Tab-separated table of C-alpha atoms and ligand atoms in Angstrom:
chain	number	residue	atom	x	y	z
A	165	MET	CA	2.942	-9.790	-32.104
A	166	HIS	CA	3.743	-9.904	-28.377
A	167	LEU	CA	3.751	-13.115	-26.362
A	168	GLU	CA	4.369	-11.857	-22.833
A	169	ARG	CA	1.650	-10.022	-20.964
A	170	ARG	CA	2.361	-6.287	-20.970
A	171	VAL	CA	1.658	-4.937	-17.497
A	172	LEU	CA	1.604	-1.289	-16.428
A	173	ILE	CA	2.260	-0.619	-12.745
A	174	SER	CA	1.481	2.951	-11.718
A	175	GLY	CA	3.464	3.783	-8.593
A	176	GLY	CA	5.892	1.052	-9.641
A	177	ALA	CA	8.894	2.717	-7.953
A	178	GLY	CA	7.194	2.708	-4.560
A	179	PHE	CA	7.288	0.133	-1.800
A	180	LEU	CA	4.598	-2.224	-3.090
A	181	GLY	CA	5.146	-1.373	-6.767
A	182	SER	CA	8.805	-2.385	-6.680
A	183	HIS	CA	7.982	-5.787	-5.157
A	184	LEU	CA	5.178	-6.304	-7.656
A	185	SER	CA	7.530	-5.381	-10.529
A	186	GLU	CA	9.975	-8.075	-9.394
A	187	ARG	CA	7.207	-10.630	-9.020
A	188	LEU	CA	5.753	-10.019	-12.488
A	189	LEU	CA	9.177	-9.961	-14.179
A	190	SER	CA	9.926	-13.327	-12.568
A	191	GLN	CA	6.875	-14.812	-14.236
A	192	GLY	CA	7.891	-13.469	-17.656
A	193	CYS	CA	5.708	-10.362	-17.957
A	194	GLN	CA	6.805	-7.141	-19.630
A	195	VAL	CA	6.611	-4.476	-16.924
A	196	LEU	CA	6.074	-0.789	-17.603
A	197	CYS	CA	6.762	1.048	-14.349
A	198	VAL	CA	5.119	4.483	-14.308
A	199	ASP	CA	6.019	6.814	-11.449
A	200	ASN	CA	6.503	10.513	-10.729
A	201	PHE	CA	8.876	9.750	-7.814
A	202	PHE	CA	6.786	11.693	-5.309
A	203	THR	CA	7.413	9.067	-2.641
A	204	GLY	CA	9.034	6.296	-4.669
A	205	THR	CA	12.753	6.198	-5.436
A	206	ARG	CA	15.017	4.967	-8.224
A	207	ARG	CA	16.835	2.972	-5.551
A	208	ASN	CA	13.765	0.738	-5.151
A	209	ILE	CA	13.940	-0.367	-8.768
A	210	GLU	CA	17.516	0.308	-9.868
A	211	HIS	CA	18.313	-3.429	-9.803
A	212	LEU	CA	15.594	-3.897	-12.447
A	213	ILE	CA	16.780	-1.174	-14.816
A	214	GLY	CA	18.512	-2.894	-17.715
A	215	GLU	CA	16.391	-6.056	-17.517
A	216	LYS	CA	15.002	-6.646	-20.985
A	217	ASN	CA	11.376	-6.813	-19.870
A	218	PHE	CA	11.497	-3.769	-17.593
A	219	GLU	CA	10.774	-0.222	-18.713
A	220	LEU	CA	10.647	2.887	-16.528
A	221	LEU	CA	8.587	5.948	-17.396
A	222	ARG	CA	8.629	9.130	-15.314
A	223	HIS	CA	5.047	10.299	-15.547
A	224	ASP	CA	2.368	11.800	-13.314
A	225	ILE	CA	-0.877	9.831	-13.626
A	226	CYS	CA	-2.885	13.019	-13.146
A	227	GLN	CA	-2.013	13.469	-16.847
A	228	PRO	CA	-3.379	11.155	-19.548
A	229	LEU	CA	-1.115	8.383	-20.778
A	230	PHE	CA	-1.252	6.608	-24.140
A	231	VAL	CA	0.441	3.209	-24.104
A	232	GLU	CA	-0.582	-0.307	-25.164
A	233	VAL	CA	-0.867	-2.793	-22.298
A	234	ASP	CA	-2.867	-5.881	-21.299
A	235	GLU	CA	-3.116	-5.286	-17.543
A	236	ILE	CA	-2.849	-2.309	-15.212
A	237	TYR	CA	-2.116	-2.245	-11.493
A	238	ASN	CA	-3.045	1.228	-10.232
A	239	LEU	CA	-0.830	1.719	-7.188
A	240	ALA	CA	0.189	5.368	-7.612
A	241	CYS	CA	-0.688	7.384	-4.508
A	242	PRO	CA	1.289	8.396	-1.443
A	243	ALA	CA	0.310	5.910	1.271
A	244	SER	CA	1.670	7.129	4.592
A	245	PRO	CA	-0.247	9.802	6.535
A	246	ILE	CA	2.770	12.152	6.540
A	247	HIS	CA	3.188	11.881	2.785
A	248	TYR	CA	-0.468	12.044	1.796
A	249	GLN	CA	-1.100	15.000	4.111
A	250	ARG	CA	1.893	16.964	2.770
A	251	ASP	CA	-0.071	18.079	-0.309
A	252	PRO	CA	-3.643	16.922	0.349
A	253	VAL	CA	-5.108	18.465	-2.810
A	254	LYS	CA	-2.553	16.587	-4.887
A	255	THR	CA	-3.421	13.383	-3.008
A	256	THR	CA	-7.072	13.758	-3.995
A	257	LYS	CA	-6.059	14.565	-7.581
A	258	THR	CA	-3.853	11.488	-7.766
A	259	SER	CA	-6.609	9.282	-6.367
A	260	ILE	CA	-9.366	10.600	-8.601
A	261	LEU	CA	-7.798	12.088	-11.747
A	262	GLY	CA	-5.208	9.328	-11.651
A	263	ALA	CA	-7.923	6.665	-11.442
A	264	LEU	CA	-9.839	8.336	-14.282
A	265	ASN	CA	-6.755	8.363	-16.505
A	266	MET	CA	-5.892	4.743	-15.736
A	267	LEU	CA	-9.520	3.663	-16.256
A	268	GLY	CA	-9.692	5.600	-19.523
A	269	LEU	CA	-6.526	3.880	-20.688
A	270	ALA	CA	-7.896	0.470	-19.656
A	271	LYS	CA	-11.094	1.171	-21.558
A	272	ARG	CA	-9.292	2.253	-24.733
A	273	VAL	CA	-6.987	-0.777	-24.873
A	274	GLY	CA	-9.361	-3.296	-23.253
A	275	ALA	CA	-7.023	-3.985	-20.323
A	276	LYS	CA	-7.916	-5.535	-16.965
A	277	ILE	CA	-7.297	-3.089	-14.147
A	278	PHE	CA	-6.515	-3.589	-10.443
A	279	GLN	CA	-7.063	-0.794	-7.921
A	280	ALA	CA	-4.947	-0.552	-4.771
A	281	SER	CA	-7.689	0.542	-2.431
A	282	THR	CA	-7.325	0.628	1.311
A	283	SER	CA	-8.719	-0.247	4.710
A	284	GLU	CA	-9.016	3.535	5.167
A	285	VAL	CA	-12.297	3.335	3.238
A	286	TYR	CA	-13.660	1.972	6.541
A	287	GLY	CA	-12.357	5.053	8.425
A	288	ASP	CA	-12.451	4.630	12.215
A	289	PRO	CA	-14.595	1.508	12.054
A	290	SER	CA	-17.533	0.773	14.308
A	291	VAL	CA	-17.709	-2.817	13.011
A	292	HIS	CA	-14.873	-5.154	13.967
A	293	PRO	CA	-13.294	-6.991	12.206
A	294	GLN	CA	-14.146	-5.225	8.966
A	295	PRO	CA	-15.980	-7.196	6.263
A	296	GLU	CA	-16.302	-5.783	2.732
A	297	GLU	CA	-20.026	-5.154	3.273
A	298	TYR	CA	-19.292	-2.535	5.940
A	299	TRP	CA	-19.673	0.982	4.474
A	300	GLY	CA	-17.322	2.646	6.881
A	301	ASN	CA	-17.118	5.588	9.227
A	302	VAL	CA	-15.099	8.268	7.448
A	303	ASN	CA	-14.754	11.942	8.331
A	304	PRO	CA	-15.187	13.790	4.999
A	305	ILE	CA	-13.426	17.002	6.138
A	306	GLY	CA	-10.529	15.912	8.360
A	307	PRO	CA	-6.781	15.643	7.714
A	308	ARG	CA	-7.076	12.011	6.534
A	309	SER	CA	-10.018	12.742	4.215
A	310	CYS	CA	-7.921	13.584	1.137
A	311	TYR	CA	-6.744	9.988	1.159
A	312	ASP	CA	-9.839	8.211	2.512
A	313	GLU	CA	-12.368	10.022	0.345
A	314	GLY	CA	-10.031	9.990	-2.658
A	315	LYS	CA	-9.785	6.209	-2.397
A	316	ARG	CA	-13.542	5.866	-1.835
A	317	CYS	CA	-14.282	7.938	-4.929
A	318	ALA	CA	-11.748	5.900	-6.901
A	319	GLU	CA	-13.680	2.751	-5.931
A	320	THR	CA	-16.870	4.446	-7.167
A	321	LEU	CA	-15.200	5.221	-10.490
A	322	PHE	CA	-13.973	1.649	-10.849
A	323	PHE	CA	-17.450	0.214	-10.286
A	324	ASP	CA	-19.069	2.777	-12.608
A	325	TYR	CA	-16.588	1.920	-15.381
A	326	ARG	CA	-17.554	-1.697	-14.825
A	327	ARG	CA	-21.309	-1.019	-14.965
A	328	GLN	CA	-21.178	1.611	-17.704
A	329	HIS	CA	-18.331	0.349	-19.916
A	330	ASN	CA	-18.150	-3.332	-18.975
A	331	LEU	CA	-14.516	-2.933	-17.908
A	332	GLU	CA	-12.838	-5.828	-16.109
A	333	ILE	CA	-11.906	-4.414	-12.705
A	334	LYS	CA	-10.340	-5.850	-9.540
A	335	VAL	CA	-10.520	-3.791	-6.351
A	336	GLY	CA	-8.335	-4.885	-3.420
A	337	ARG	CA	-8.637	-3.169	-0.036
A	338	ILE	CA	-5.158	-3.319	1.415
A	339	PHE	CA	-4.586	-3.340	5.172
A	340	ASN	CA	-1.320	-2.143	6.756
A	341	THR	CA	1.538	-3.804	4.915
A	342	TYR	CA	5.228	-3.592	5.781
A	343	GLY	CA	8.573	-4.931	4.655
A	344	PRO	CA	11.824	-3.938	2.951
A	345	ARG	CA	11.652	-0.707	0.899
A	346	THR	CA	9.146	1.097	3.053
A	347	HIS	CA	10.462	4.635	3.140
A	348	PRO	CA	12.478	5.113	6.363
A	349	ASN	CA	11.143	8.624	6.969
A	350	ASP	CA	7.523	8.340	5.969
A	351	GLY	CA	6.279	7.916	9.527
A	352	ARG	CA	4.576	4.556	9.031
A	353	VAL	CA	4.603	2.745	12.285
A	354	VAL	CA	6.654	-0.371	11.497
A	355	SER	CA	9.488	1.384	9.674
A	356	SER	CA	9.520	4.270	12.185
A	357	PHE	CA	9.744	1.982	15.201
A	358	ILE	CA	12.440	-0.188	13.604
A	359	VAL	CA	14.627	2.765	12.660
A	360	GLN	CA	14.107	4.356	16.064
A	361	ALA	CA	14.993	1.075	17.785
A	362	LEU	CA	18.082	0.441	15.660
A	363	THR	CA	19.396	3.929	16.346
A	364	ASN	CA	18.472	3.748	20.066
A	365	ARG	CA	16.243	6.799	19.737
A	366	PRO	CA	12.919	7.079	21.551
A	367	ILE	CA	10.076	4.962	20.165
A	368	THR	CA	7.221	7.387	19.482
A	369	ILE	CA	3.897	5.828	20.448
A	370	PHE	CA	0.968	8.052	19.561
A	371	GLY	CA	-1.582	8.087	22.369
A	372	GLU	CA	-1.412	5.223	24.836
A	373	GLY	CA	-0.684	2.679	22.105
A	374	ARG	CA	-3.936	0.822	22.674
A	375	GLN	CA	-5.046	1.337	19.061
A	376	THR	CA	-4.700	-1.806	16.968
A	377	ARG	CA	-3.502	-2.668	13.487
A	378	SER	CA	-3.065	-5.947	11.603
A	379	PHE	CA	0.258	-6.139	9.798
A	380	CYS	CA	0.765	-8.008	6.542
A	381	TYR	CA	4.227	-8.859	5.215
A	382	VAL	CA	4.814	-7.605	1.695
A	383	SER	CA	5.417	-10.985	-0.008
A	384	ASP	CA	2.014	-12.219	1.177
A	385	LEU	CA	0.281	-9.145	-0.170
A	386	ILE	CA	1.969	-9.383	-3.577
A	387	GLU	CA	0.723	-12.984	-3.929
A	388	ALA	CA	-2.780	-11.685	-3.258
A	389	PHE	CA	-2.424	-8.978	-5.949
A	390	VAL	CA	-1.363	-11.531	-8.549
A	391	GLY	CA	-4.073	-13.949	-7.410
A	392	MET	CA	-6.704	-11.277	-7.660
A	393	MET	CA	-5.677	-10.291	-11.189
A	394	ALA	CA	-6.003	-13.967	-12.183
A	395	THR	CA	-9.586	-14.340	-10.939
A	396	PRO	CA	-12.435	-14.800	-13.442
A	397	ARG	CA	-14.001	-11.697	-14.967
A	398	GLU	CA	-16.993	-11.691	-12.619
A	399	VAL	CA	-14.741	-11.258	-9.563
A	400	ALA	CA	-14.456	-7.487	-9.184
A	401	GLY	CA	-14.248	-7.191	-5.394
A	402	PRO	CA	-13.833	-5.274	-3.282
A	403	VAL	CA	-11.751	-7.880	-1.483
A	404	ASN	CA	-9.934	-7.234	1.796
A	405	LEU	CA	-6.218	-8.077	1.527
A	406	GLY	CA	-4.257	-8.217	4.749
A	407	ASN	CA	-3.175	-10.284	7.702
A	408	PRO	CA	-5.905	-10.747	10.321
A	409	ALA	CA	-3.465	-11.095	13.259
A	410	GLU	CA	-4.170	-7.986	15.313
A	411	PHE	CA	-1.751	-6.203	17.657
A	412	THR	CA	-1.829	-3.031	19.705
A	413	ILE	CA	0.754	-0.430	18.762
A	414	ALA	CA	2.284	-0.869	22.236
A	415	GLU	CA	2.715	-4.618	21.563
A	416	LEU	CA	4.382	-3.826	18.257
A	417	ALA	CA	6.827	-1.465	19.980
A	418	THR	CA	7.715	-4.097	22.600
A	419	GLN	CA	8.294	-6.753	19.981
A	420	ILE	CA	10.545	-4.487	17.889
A	421	ILE	CA	12.587	-3.485	20.958
A	422	GLU	CA	13.089	-7.182	21.789
A	423	LEU	CA	14.033	-8.214	18.249
A	424	THR	CA	16.570	-5.396	17.899
A	425	ASN	CA	17.945	-5.600	21.465
A	426	SER	CA	17.390	-1.877	21.543
A	427	ARG	CA	18.047	0.512	24.428
A	428	SER	CA	15.328	2.851	23.159
A	429	GLU	CA	12.861	4.234	25.658
A	430	ILE	CA	9.184	4.546	24.784
A	431	ILE	CA	7.639	8.011	24.692
A	432	ASN	CA	3.970	8.874	24.215
A	433	LEU	CA	3.010	11.649	21.790
A	434	PRO	CA	-0.480	12.994	21.080
A	435	LEU	CA	-2.751	10.757	19.040
A	436	PRO	CA	-3.321	12.281	15.566
A	437	GLN	CA	-6.879	13.381	14.715
A	438	ASP	CA	-9.156	10.635	13.340
A	439	ASP	CA	-6.554	7.911	13.968
A	440	PRO	CA	-8.559	4.653	13.652
A	441	GLN	CA	-8.797	2.921	17.024
A	442	GLN	CA	-8.959	-0.634	15.723
A	443	ARG	CA	-8.380	-2.362	12.431
A	444	ARG	CA	-8.471	-6.002	11.409
A	445	PRO	CA	-9.561	-7.440	8.081
A	446	ASP	CA	-12.168	-10.116	7.710
A	447	ILE	CA	-10.432	-12.068	4.934
A	448	SER	CA	-13.073	-14.759	4.347
A	449	LYS	CA	-13.667	-13.444	0.824
A	450	ALA	CA	-9.986	-13.488	-0.113
A	451	LYS	CA	-9.650	-17.029	1.253
A	452	LYS	CA	-12.585	-18.210	-0.814
A	453	LEU	CA	-12.050	-16.294	-4.050
A	454	LEU	CA	-8.252	-16.320	-4.224
A	455	ASP	CA	-7.529	-19.449	-2.186
A	456	TRP	CA	-5.098	-17.201	-0.344
A	457	GLU	CA	-4.102	-16.386	3.183
A	458	PRO	CA	-0.983	-14.781	4.647
A	459	LYS	CA	1.886	-17.123	5.554
A	460	VAL	CA	4.439	-14.811	7.173
A	461	GLY	CA	3.924	-14.105	10.862
A	462	LEU	CA	4.855	-10.832	12.537
A	463	THR	CA	8.120	-12.028	14.100
A	464	GLU	CA	9.420	-13.467	10.818
A	465	GLY	CA	8.365	-10.402	8.827
A	466	LEU	CA	9.820	-7.974	11.334
A	467	THR	CA	13.115	-9.880	11.376
A	468	LYS	CA	13.452	-9.526	7.583
A	469	THR	CA	12.476	-5.865	7.712
A	470	ILE	CA	14.950	-5.169	10.514
A	471	GLU	CA	17.735	-6.717	8.388
A	472	TYR	CA	16.821	-4.389	5.543
A	473	PHE	CA	16.936	-1.269	7.714
A	474	GLU	CA	20.210	-2.386	9.330
A	475	GLY	CA	21.626	-2.441	5.798
A	476	MET	CA	20.269	1.019	5.026
A	477	ILE	CA	21.669	2.458	8.225
A	478	ALA	CA	25.061	0.853	7.550
A	479	GLU	CA	25.090	2.503	4.106
A	480	GLY	CA	24.259	5.889	5.661
A	481	LEU	CA	20.919	6.058	3.876
A	482	VAL	CA	18.806	6.864	6.919
A	483	GLN	CA	19.513	10.430	7.975
A	484	ARG	CA	16.624	11.444	10.135
A	485	VAL	CA	13.663	9.806	11.742
A	486	HIS	CA	10.470	11.754	11.708
A	487	ALA	CA	9.350	12.457	15.268
A	488	PRO	CA	6.251	14.635	15.243
A	489	THR	CA	5.915	17.079	18.107
B	149	NAD	P1	4.509	4.314	-1.748
B	149	NAD	O1	4.368	5.733	-1.325
B	149	NAD	O2	5.792	3.625	-1.446
B	149	NAD	O3	4.234	4.148	-3.305
B	149	NAD	C1	3.400	4.979	-4.041
B	149	NAD	C2	4.073	5.268	-5.368
B	149	NAD	O4	3.208	6.094	-6.166
B	149	NAD	C3	5.377	6.047	-5.206
B	149	NAD	O5	6.381	5.451	-5.990
B	149	NAD	C4	5.024	7.445	-5.717
B	149	NAD	O6	6.154	8.145	-6.230
B	149	NAD	C5	3.983	7.130	-6.761
B	149	NAD	N1	3.076	8.257	-7.055
B	149	NAD	C6	2.421	9.048	-6.173
B	149	NAD	N2	1.667	9.946	-6.837
B	149	NAD	C7	1.850	9.709	-8.163
B	149	NAD	C8	1.350	10.311	-9.336
B	149	NAD	N3	0.508	11.362	-9.305
B	149	NAD	N4	1.749	9.817	-10.545
B	149	NAD	C9	2.613	8.774	-10.609
B	149	NAD	N5	3.130	8.163	-9.520
B	149	NAD	C10	2.748	8.631	-8.311
B	149	NAD	O7	3.282	3.524	-1.092
B	149	NAD	P2	2.924	1.973	-1.106
B	149	NAD	O8	2.869	1.516	0.298
B	149	NAD	O9	3.777	1.235	-2.076
B	149	NAD	O10	1.423	2.036	-1.625
B	149	NAD	C11	1.055	1.690	-2.945
B	149	NAD	C12	-0.454	1.756	-3.081
B	149	NAD	O11	-1.059	0.839	-2.157
B	149	NAD	C13	-1.037	3.131	-2.780
B	149	NAD	O12	-2.075	3.392	-3.690
B	149	NAD	C14	-1.596	2.995	-1.392
B	149	NAD	O13	-2.688	3.839	-1.175
B	149	NAD	C15	-2.015	1.528	-1.369
B	149	NAD	N6	-2.037	1.008	0.003
B	149	NAD	C16	-0.889	0.688	0.652
B	149	NAD	C17	-0.935	0.219	1.954
B	149	NAD	C18	0.300	-0.163	2.721
B	149	NAD	O14	0.189	-0.547	3.890
B	149	NAD	N7	1.478	-0.156	2.153
B	149	NAD	C19	-2.164	0.089	2.603
B	149	NAD	C20	-3.323	0.439	1.912
B	149	NAD	C21	-3.243	0.889	0.603
B	150	UDP	N1	1.900	5.362	15.167
B	150	UDP	C1	2.589	5.557	16.355
B	150	UDP	N2	3.834	6.072	16.278
B	150	UDP	C2	4.448	6.396	15.096
B	150	UDP	C3	3.728	6.185	13.896
B	150	UDP	C4	2.439	5.684	13.969
B	150	UDP	O1	2.094	5.266	17.438
B	150	UDP	O2	5.601	6.882	15.124
B	150	UDP	C5	0.548	4.786	15.233
B	150	UDP	C6	-0.515	5.628	14.518
B	150	UDP	O3	-1.044	6.603	15.403
B	150	UDP	C7	-1.534	4.576	14.120
B	150	UDP	C8	-0.683	3.328	13.885
B	150	UDP	O4	0.557	3.560	14.534
B	150	UDP	O5	-2.417	4.328	15.180
B	150	UDP	C9	-0.438	3.030	12.412
B	150	UDP	O6	0.057	4.199	11.812
B	150	UDP	P1	0.551	4.251	10.295
B	150	UDP	O7	0.877	5.683	10.019
B	150	UDP	O8	1.606	3.247	10.071
B	150	UDP	O9	-0.706	3.772	9.448
B	150	UDP	P2	-2.273	4.038	9.490
B	150	UDP	O10	-2.823	2.695	9.719
B	150	UDP	O11	-2.627	4.962	10.613
B	150	UDP	O12	-2.563	4.624	8.171
């Protein structure tokens, strides 16, 4: 007989998965980290290897998996535009076949299952800020579609497993989240700007930098994940999870230059196709259902993230910063 909750985290060696692994281990869960290391690294979780409640399994969730668990967090999927566009067909497979395999597993063992969905289901939104009721404005055939439509279809599968098989599901729509262990070369804006600033290389603003994002620090998001899993059965979501403080990309660049005392200049590169112009979560639902709201402001979160990347640079672990042409 097992006493601790057995929790599977797909994508557990990634940015969010590694923080979630730590969080669940600290509350006494048994964690099974499942990852194919497409974008995740052993470095993210090496400090956990050897802990008695932590188990690592190299596995691609596009293949079925037979294990016995009580809860599943389905996080496996490349998350940055550069990574998810590298092999778009694989991104769609991971989103859809991966969701099917995780849902099938949840159904067989009667586990609760959380889906890491995304603000990208809203596409380039025409409603601002975005509430969960908004159905979105997504291009089905563009370069971001493999991710956006994959995640939308995954949501459909989650809700059909709920209706058809009475599965207990929790769907969280995550808005831009940053912090230690974001991959230094994956092109996401916070990590890119920090590494560029720390190495005094040009800060690459796409377009004029007037597009907005709302940045959530990782510890706040992980609390929301755990809170969502703990909600009563009838709470399925989708629930927006993010920090509603909204900044332009130009403001973010200025703040990072100030915090790092950088000599970097700012350069403007072409705006990628279908880049959402504005994004801010309406988090009223999360506040009400999870009694949760973010606590870490941008300056505090950036300061911690800058410290992390200073450490990586000092160890020689950041070779190259992606600068699209
Ligand atoms: P990440 O790239 O650091 O982590 C994803 C992990 O999934 C990696 O460890 C990767 O190796 C693994 N993976 C990818 N394909 C796999 C497969 N087929 N089988 C097994 N493992 C696989 O990204 P992240 O930021 O930690 O994102 C985690 C989840 O949260 C993703 O599903 C992402 O879509 C979602 N999300 C993240 C954000 C964000 O701002 N970080 C925003 C919205 C949604
Ligand atoms: N961005 C930028 N310079 C970079 C990387 C990103 O100006 O080097 C912009 C990008 O065009 C987008 C925003 O920053 O408007 C957030 O990009 P990211 O890839 O982090 O996430 P997204 O929210 O677009 O998925």
